[in-house]
XYZ file of C-alpha atoms in Angstrom:
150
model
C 0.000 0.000 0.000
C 1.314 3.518 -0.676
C -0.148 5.052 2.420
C -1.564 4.330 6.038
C -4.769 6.257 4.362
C -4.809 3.258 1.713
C -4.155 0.404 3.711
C -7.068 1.838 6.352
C -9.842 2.627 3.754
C -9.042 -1.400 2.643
C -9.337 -2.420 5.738
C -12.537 -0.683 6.337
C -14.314 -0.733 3.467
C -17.599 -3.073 2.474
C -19.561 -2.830 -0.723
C -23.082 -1.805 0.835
C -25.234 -4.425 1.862
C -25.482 -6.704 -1.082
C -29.172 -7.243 -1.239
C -30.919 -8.677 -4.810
C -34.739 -8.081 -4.509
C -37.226 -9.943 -6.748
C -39.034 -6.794 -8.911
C -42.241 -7.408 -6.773
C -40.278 -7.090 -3.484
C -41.661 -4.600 -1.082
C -40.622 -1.911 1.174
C -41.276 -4.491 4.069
C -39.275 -7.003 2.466
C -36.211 -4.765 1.129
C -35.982 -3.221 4.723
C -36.206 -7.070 6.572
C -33.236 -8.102 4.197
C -31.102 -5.004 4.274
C -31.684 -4.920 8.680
C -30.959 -9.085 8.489
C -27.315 -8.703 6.730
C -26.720 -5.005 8.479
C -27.359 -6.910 12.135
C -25.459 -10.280 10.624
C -22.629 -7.591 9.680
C -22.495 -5.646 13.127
C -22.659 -9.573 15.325
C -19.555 -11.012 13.571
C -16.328 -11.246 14.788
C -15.170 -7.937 12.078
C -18.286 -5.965 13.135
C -16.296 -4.728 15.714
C -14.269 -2.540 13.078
C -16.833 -0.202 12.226
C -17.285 0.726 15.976
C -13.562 0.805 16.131
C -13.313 3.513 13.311
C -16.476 5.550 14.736
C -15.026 6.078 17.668
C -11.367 6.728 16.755
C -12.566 9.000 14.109
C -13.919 11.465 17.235
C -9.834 11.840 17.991
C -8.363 10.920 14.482
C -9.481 13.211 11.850
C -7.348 10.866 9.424
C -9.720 7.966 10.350
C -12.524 10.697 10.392
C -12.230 11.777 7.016
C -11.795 8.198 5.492
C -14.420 6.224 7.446
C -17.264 9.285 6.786
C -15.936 10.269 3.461
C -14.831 6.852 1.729
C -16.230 3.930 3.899
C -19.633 5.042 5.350
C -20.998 7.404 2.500
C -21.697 4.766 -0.120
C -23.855 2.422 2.843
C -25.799 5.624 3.775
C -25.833 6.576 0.711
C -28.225 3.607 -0.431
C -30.263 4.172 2.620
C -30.878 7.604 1.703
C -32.129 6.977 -1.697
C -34.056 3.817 -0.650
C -36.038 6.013 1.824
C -36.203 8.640 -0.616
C -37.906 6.675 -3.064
C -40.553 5.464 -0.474
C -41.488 8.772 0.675
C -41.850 10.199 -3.134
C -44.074 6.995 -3.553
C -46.287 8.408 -0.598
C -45.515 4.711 1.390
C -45.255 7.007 4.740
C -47.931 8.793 6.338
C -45.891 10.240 8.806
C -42.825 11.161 7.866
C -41.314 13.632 4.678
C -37.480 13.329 5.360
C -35.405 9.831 5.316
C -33.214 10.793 8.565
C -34.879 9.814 11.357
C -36.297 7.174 9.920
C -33.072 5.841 9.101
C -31.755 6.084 11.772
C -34.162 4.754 13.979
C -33.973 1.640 11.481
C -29.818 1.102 11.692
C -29.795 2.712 14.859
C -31.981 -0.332 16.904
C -29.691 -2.858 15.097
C -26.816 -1.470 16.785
C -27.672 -1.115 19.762
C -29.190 -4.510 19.930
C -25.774 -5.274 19.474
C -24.020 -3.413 21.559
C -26.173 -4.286 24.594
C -26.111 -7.925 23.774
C -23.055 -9.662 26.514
C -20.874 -11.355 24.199
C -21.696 -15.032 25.817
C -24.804 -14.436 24.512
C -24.266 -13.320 20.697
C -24.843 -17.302 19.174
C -28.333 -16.862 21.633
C -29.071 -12.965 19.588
C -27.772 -14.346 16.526
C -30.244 -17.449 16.450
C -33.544 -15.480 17.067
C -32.431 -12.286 14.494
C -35.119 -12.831 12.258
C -37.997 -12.742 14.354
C -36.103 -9.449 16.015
C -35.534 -7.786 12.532
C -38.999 -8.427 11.672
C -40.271 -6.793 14.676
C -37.941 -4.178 14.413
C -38.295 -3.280 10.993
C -42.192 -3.337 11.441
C -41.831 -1.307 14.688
C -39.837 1.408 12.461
C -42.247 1.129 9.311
C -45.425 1.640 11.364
C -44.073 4.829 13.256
C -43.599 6.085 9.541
C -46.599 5.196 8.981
C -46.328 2.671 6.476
C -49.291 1.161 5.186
C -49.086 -2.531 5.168
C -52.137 -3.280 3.642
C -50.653 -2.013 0.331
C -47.600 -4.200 1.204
């Protein structure tokens, strides 16, 4: 590598969350797939790294600037313009801007992580897709998402 910058935006970067949806996929289902790999990501042994750079970014401005600008941008990104699209197609009652929305989406994953003990990660890990599905539905009805349309 011809810099610490290189080797560190290698080390840290991931294509967003590969996710191939059938053309008749919904919201519901997009978002249940996209939480499903983003929580698989976050409870491996490497999801560890992204915490890592978040937090040495707020003293590094090297790691700042790469992780925001290089690593994370493309994942949120994707977020962005999937919410985007689903609020131009009037699928939200309650909400007109993709932030908080997204957050509150990526935002429970992590934290589910976070306050899940290590010892019992295989436990989390096992019963993640009835938790995404309740999450994700939590987050889509305070949008107000109507899932009668699908």
């Amino acid at each position: 590598y011809s810099s610490r910058e290189e080797l560190l935006e290698v080390a840290l970067h991931e294509d967003p969350i590969p996710v191939d949806f059938d053309d008749g996929a919904d919201l519901r289902d997009q978002l249940i797939g996209i939480a499903g790999l983003t929580l698989a990501a976050f409870a491996s042994p490497e999801g560890i790294i992204p915490f890592r750079a978040f937090v040495d970014a707020a003293t590094n401005p090297e790691v700042g600037d790469l992780y925001y600008g290089k690593v994370a941008v493309a994942h949120v990104r994707y977020m962005y313009d999937l919410t985007n699209r689903a609020i131009a197609e009037g699928r939200f009652s309650a909400i007109d801007r993709p932030t908080a929305f997204i957050d509150a989406l990526l935002g429970g994953l992590v934290m589910h992580v976070l306050a899940t003990p290590p010892d019992k990660r295989a436990r989390m890990t096992a019963g993640a897709s009835e938790f995404v599905r309740d999450h994700v539905d939590l987050v889509l009805r305070g949008a107000g998402y109507d899932f009668g349309d699908g």
